[in-house]
């Protein structure tokens, strides 16, 4: 069994981006500029956005944090989105989800200019991805594809089972794994909470990508020997014996499944760090695309 070390791979990617940024600076060019919009004071969102800002500083990007109050109106947020779309200093920006309940998330995501949508959530970019055109790939699926590529995992002709059908991870993964090329050329089964006898699919899978959000869901008796397991799940589970009072757990029963897997991602330290690295990669791409224009 080999660990798919997302932490190390993400650092490698950040170092590669930092070298490109230095080359841009040396040539007198404008470095990429990423903005993050956060509404309210959700602890997990603040932590995540904070790590994005620190990563920007680490690799030489310009970054802007736009903090807005929890009670901001939908109209006021849409006005801010319009302002960011028209700000020529910005190459890309993200709106941190979830948003407060009184705001229509879909309406906000639709308002983002696709050429600045470095999260890759806009239907224009999602459609381009499905049609195998150059575009921004959602950061978590992009990170998974990079892990598979950099660890030279053969995916052609393999049976990939994706657990979870979210627009952020599950559905794009099902598309990406079936596209031409490697990683890709895989036969994909997309399973979800309504799938009956899910273990019949997972036991026949060469590759399992799970983004269900149910701690320790995937057990050793649900997989075959030699399976490749990508665990996107990340759930805070109460644990009185731990100094923090909780532990971070993935969808996979790691102790059991790792004994049968050929490759597996840890949680934490697997997919999570890759997500931020690929958001930075998308921002660099946005800068290059604007330069080309």
Short mmCIF file of N, CA, C and O in Angstrom, two decimals, residues 10-32 55-61 150 280-281 284 288:
data_model
loop_
_atom_site.label_atom_id
_atom_site.label_comp_id
_atom_site.label_asym_id
_atom_site.label_seq_id
_atom_site.Cartn_x
_atom_site.Cartn_y
_atom_site.Cartn_z
N UNK A 10 0.96 18.86 -3.02
CA UNK A 10 0.50 20.25 -3.07
C UNK A 10 1.68 21.21 -2.93
O UNK A 10 1.74 22.24 -3.62
N UNK A 11 2.62 20.88 -2.05
CA UNK A 11 3.82 21.73 -1.89
C UNK A 11 4.64 21.74 -3.18
O UNK A 11 5.17 22.79 -3.57
N UNK A 12 4.77 20.59 -3.82
CA UNK A 12 5.48 20.52 -5.10
C UNK A 12 4.84 21.45 -6.13
O UNK A 12 5.53 22.18 -6.85
N UNK A 13 3.51 21.40 -6.21
CA UNK A 13 2.78 22.23 -7.17
C UNK A 13 2.94 23.71 -6.83
O UNK A 13 3.17 24.55 -7.72
N UNK A 14 2.86 24.04 -5.55
CA UNK A 14 3.04 25.44 -5.14
C UNK A 14 4.44 25.93 -5.50
O UNK A 14 4.61 27.08 -5.94
N UNK A 15 5.44 25.08 -5.33
CA UNK A 15 6.82 25.47 -5.69
C UNK A 15 6.95 25.71 -7.19
O UNK A 15 7.65 26.63 -7.63
N UNK A 16 6.26 24.86 -7.98
CA UNK A 16 6.27 25.04 -9.44
C UNK A 16 5.61 26.37 -9.82
O UNK A 16 6.10 27.10 -10.69
N UNK A 17 4.48 26.68 -9.17
CA UNK A 17 3.78 27.94 -9.45
C UNK A 17 4.65 29.13 -9.03
O UNK A 17 4.75 30.12 -9.76
N UNK A 18 5.27 29.02 -7.85
CA UNK A 18 6.13 30.10 -7.34
C UNK A 18 7.26 30.41 -8.32
O UNK A 18 7.61 31.59 -8.54
N UNK A 19 7.82 29.36 -8.94
CA UNK A 19 8.89 29.57 -9.93
C UNK A 19 8.35 30.32 -11.15
O UNK A 19 9.04 31.21 -11.68
N UNK A 20 7.13 29.98 -11.57
CA UNK A 20 6.52 30.69 -12.71
C UNK A 20 6.24 32.15 -12.36
O UNK A 20 6.44 33.05 -13.18
N UNK A 21 5.77 32.37 -11.13
CA UNK A 21 5.48 33.74 -10.68
C UNK A 21 6.76 34.57 -10.67
O UNK A 21 6.77 35.74 -11.08
N UNK A 22 7.86 33.95 -10.22
CA UNK A 22 9.14 34.66 -10.20
C UNK A 22 9.58 35.03 -11.62
O UNK A 22 10.09 36.13 -11.85
N UNK A 23 9.33 34.12 -12.56
CA UNK A 23 9.66 34.41 -13.96
C UNK A 23 8.84 35.57 -14.50
O UNK A 23 9.34 36.42 -15.25
N UNK A 24 7.56 35.62 -14.11
CA UNK A 24 6.69 36.74 -14.52
C UNK A 24 7.23 38.05 -13.96
O UNK A 24 7.31 39.06 -14.67
N UNK A 25 7.60 38.02 -12.67
CA UNK A 25 8.16 39.22 -12.02
C UNK A 25 9.44 39.65 -12.72
O UNK A 25 9.63 40.84 -13.01
N UNK A 26 10.32 38.69 -13.00
CA UNK A 26 11.61 39.00 -13.63
C UNK A 26 11.42 39.63 -15.01
O UNK A 26 12.25 40.43 -15.45
N UNK A 27 10.34 39.26 -15.67
CA UNK A 27 10.07 39.80 -17.01
C UNK A 27 9.28 41.11 -16.94
O UNK A 27 8.90 41.66 -17.98
N UNK A 28 9.02 41.57 -15.71
CA UNK A 28 8.30 42.83 -15.53
C UNK A 28 6.80 42.71 -15.71
O UNK A 28 6.10 43.71 -15.90
N UNK A 29 6.29 41.48 -15.63
CA UNK A 29 4.85 41.25 -15.81
C UNK A 29 4.07 41.41 -14.52
O UNK A 29 4.64 41.54 -13.43
N UNK A 30 2.75 41.35 -14.64
CA UNK A 30 1.86 41.46 -13.48
C UNK A 30 1.62 40.06 -12.90
O UNK A 30 1.26 39.14 -13.62
N UNK A 31 1.84 39.93 -11.58
CA UNK A 31 1.64 38.63 -10.94
C UNK A 31 0.14 38.36 -10.80
O UNK A 31 -0.67 39.29 -10.74
N UNK A 32 -0.25 37.08 -10.74
CA UNK A 32 -1.67 36.75 -10.58
C UNK A 32 -2.26 37.34 -9.29
O UNK A 32 -1.56 37.43 -8.27
N UNK A 55 -1.48 30.94 1.35
CA UNK A 55 -0.87 30.25 0.21
C UNK A 55 -0.51 31.24 -0.90
O UNK A 55 0.52 31.10 -1.56
N UNK A 56 -1.36 32.24 -1.11
CA UNK A 56 -1.08 33.28 -2.10
C UNK A 56 0.22 34.01 -1.76
O UNK A 56 1.08 34.24 -2.61
N UNK A 57 0.35 34.36 -0.48
CA UNK A 57 1.55 35.06 -0.03
C UNK A 57 2.79 34.18 -0.23
O UNK A 57 3.85 34.65 -0.65
N UNK A 58 2.63 32.89 0.06
CA UNK A 58 3.74 31.94 -0.03
C UNK A 58 4.32 31.84 -1.43
O UNK A 58 5.53 31.72 -1.61
N UNK A 59 3.46 31.93 -2.45
CA UNK A 59 3.94 31.72 -3.83
C UNK A 59 4.09 33.02 -4.62
O UNK A 59 4.47 32.99 -5.79
N UNK A 60 3.78 34.15 -3.97
CA UNK A 60 4.02 35.44 -4.64
C UNK A 60 2.84 36.03 -5.38
O UNK A 60 2.99 36.98 -6.14
N UNK A 61 1.63 35.47 -5.17
CA UNK A 61 0.42 36.06 -5.74
C UNK A 61 0.03 37.32 -4.96
O UNK A 61 0.33 37.42 -3.76
N UNK A 150 0.37 12.28 -11.06
CA UNK A 150 1.73 12.37 -10.51
C UNK A 150 2.19 11.08 -9.85
O UNK A 150 3.39 10.85 -9.74
N UNK A 280 -4.95 27.78 -6.87
CA UNK A 280 -3.84 28.65 -7.26
C UNK A 280 -3.45 28.39 -8.72
O UNK A 280 -3.15 29.32 -9.47
N UNK A 281 -3.45 27.12 -9.11
CA UNK A 281 -3.14 26.76 -10.50
C UNK A 281 -4.15 27.38 -11.46
O UNK A 281 -3.80 27.90 -12.53
N UNK A 284 -3.41 31.09 -11.83
CA UNK A 284 -2.29 31.29 -12.76
C UNK A 284 -2.78 31.14 -14.21
O UNK A 284 -2.40 31.94 -15.08
N UNK A 288 -2.76 33.87 -17.36
CA UNK A 288 -2.21 33.56 -18.69
C UNK A 288 -3.26 33.80 -19.78
O UNK A 288 -2.94 34.31 -20.86
#
